[in-house]
Amino acid sequence: MTLNDRMNLLTEENQQLKAKVAELKNQVSILSQRHKYDLSTIQGREQAVIDRLNITFSQDSE
């Protein structure tokens, strides 16, 4: 394996790691959000579940 081949492999690996870091940062930002709804009420819990499902479906469609 030439030095150029090795550099190409490392560059590709670096890009994959950057994509994974971006994905993890997105997950952290979602998980660290404060609750928008009062989870002590049924309506608040239902709305929180609906929002979570909307986030999940929007990420799956990307």
XYZ file of C-alpha atoms in Angstrom:
62
model
C 0.000 0.000 0.000
C 1.416 3.305 -1.031
C 1.465 6.392 1.096
C -1.163 7.960 -1.161
C -3.470 4.956 -0.690
C -3.050 5.188 3.056
C -3.828 8.919 3.006
C -6.985 8.269 0.962
C -8.139 5.646 3.466
C -7.486 7.949 6.397
C -9.320 10.809 4.696
C -12.337 8.570 4.108
C -12.275 7.356 7.700
C -12.040 10.970 8.898
C -15.141 11.908 6.892
C -17.062 8.946 8.359
C -16.061 9.949 11.876
C -17.106 13.547 11.266
C -20.522 12.350 10.074
C -20.894 10.164 13.176
C -19.922 13.078 15.452
C -22.525 15.286 13.757
C -25.168 12.592 14.248
C -24.254 12.196 17.930
C -24.318 15.964 18.470
C -27.805 16.041 16.978
C -28.920 13.262 19.332
C -27.438 15.078 22.326
C -29.217 18.306 21.404
C -32.537 16.472 21.112
C -32.077 14.617 24.386
C -30.921 17.680 26.301
C -33.914 19.805 25.384
C -36.093 20.834 28.283
C -39.586 19.445 28.329
C -41.984 21.676 26.447
C -44.983 20.177 28.165
C -46.110 19.568 31.715
C -45.421 15.862 32.121
C -47.527 15.710 35.271
C -50.703 15.855 33.179
C -52.069 13.298 30.741
C -52.379 15.923 28.007
C -48.769 17.015 28.523
C -47.466 13.452 28.343
C -49.528 12.743 25.221
C -48.178 15.855 23.503
C -44.609 14.938 24.455
C -45.067 11.485 22.886
C -46.516 13.023 19.714
C -43.544 15.400 19.437
C -41.076 12.550 19.947
C -42.795 10.525 17.212
C -42.692 13.530 14.874
C -38.949 13.907 15.494
C -38.398 10.199 14.868
C -40.395 10.203 11.643
C -38.722 13.343 10.350
C -35.257 11.802 10.940
C -36.283 8.564 9.233
C -37.456 10.402 6.136
C -34.118 12.171 5.663
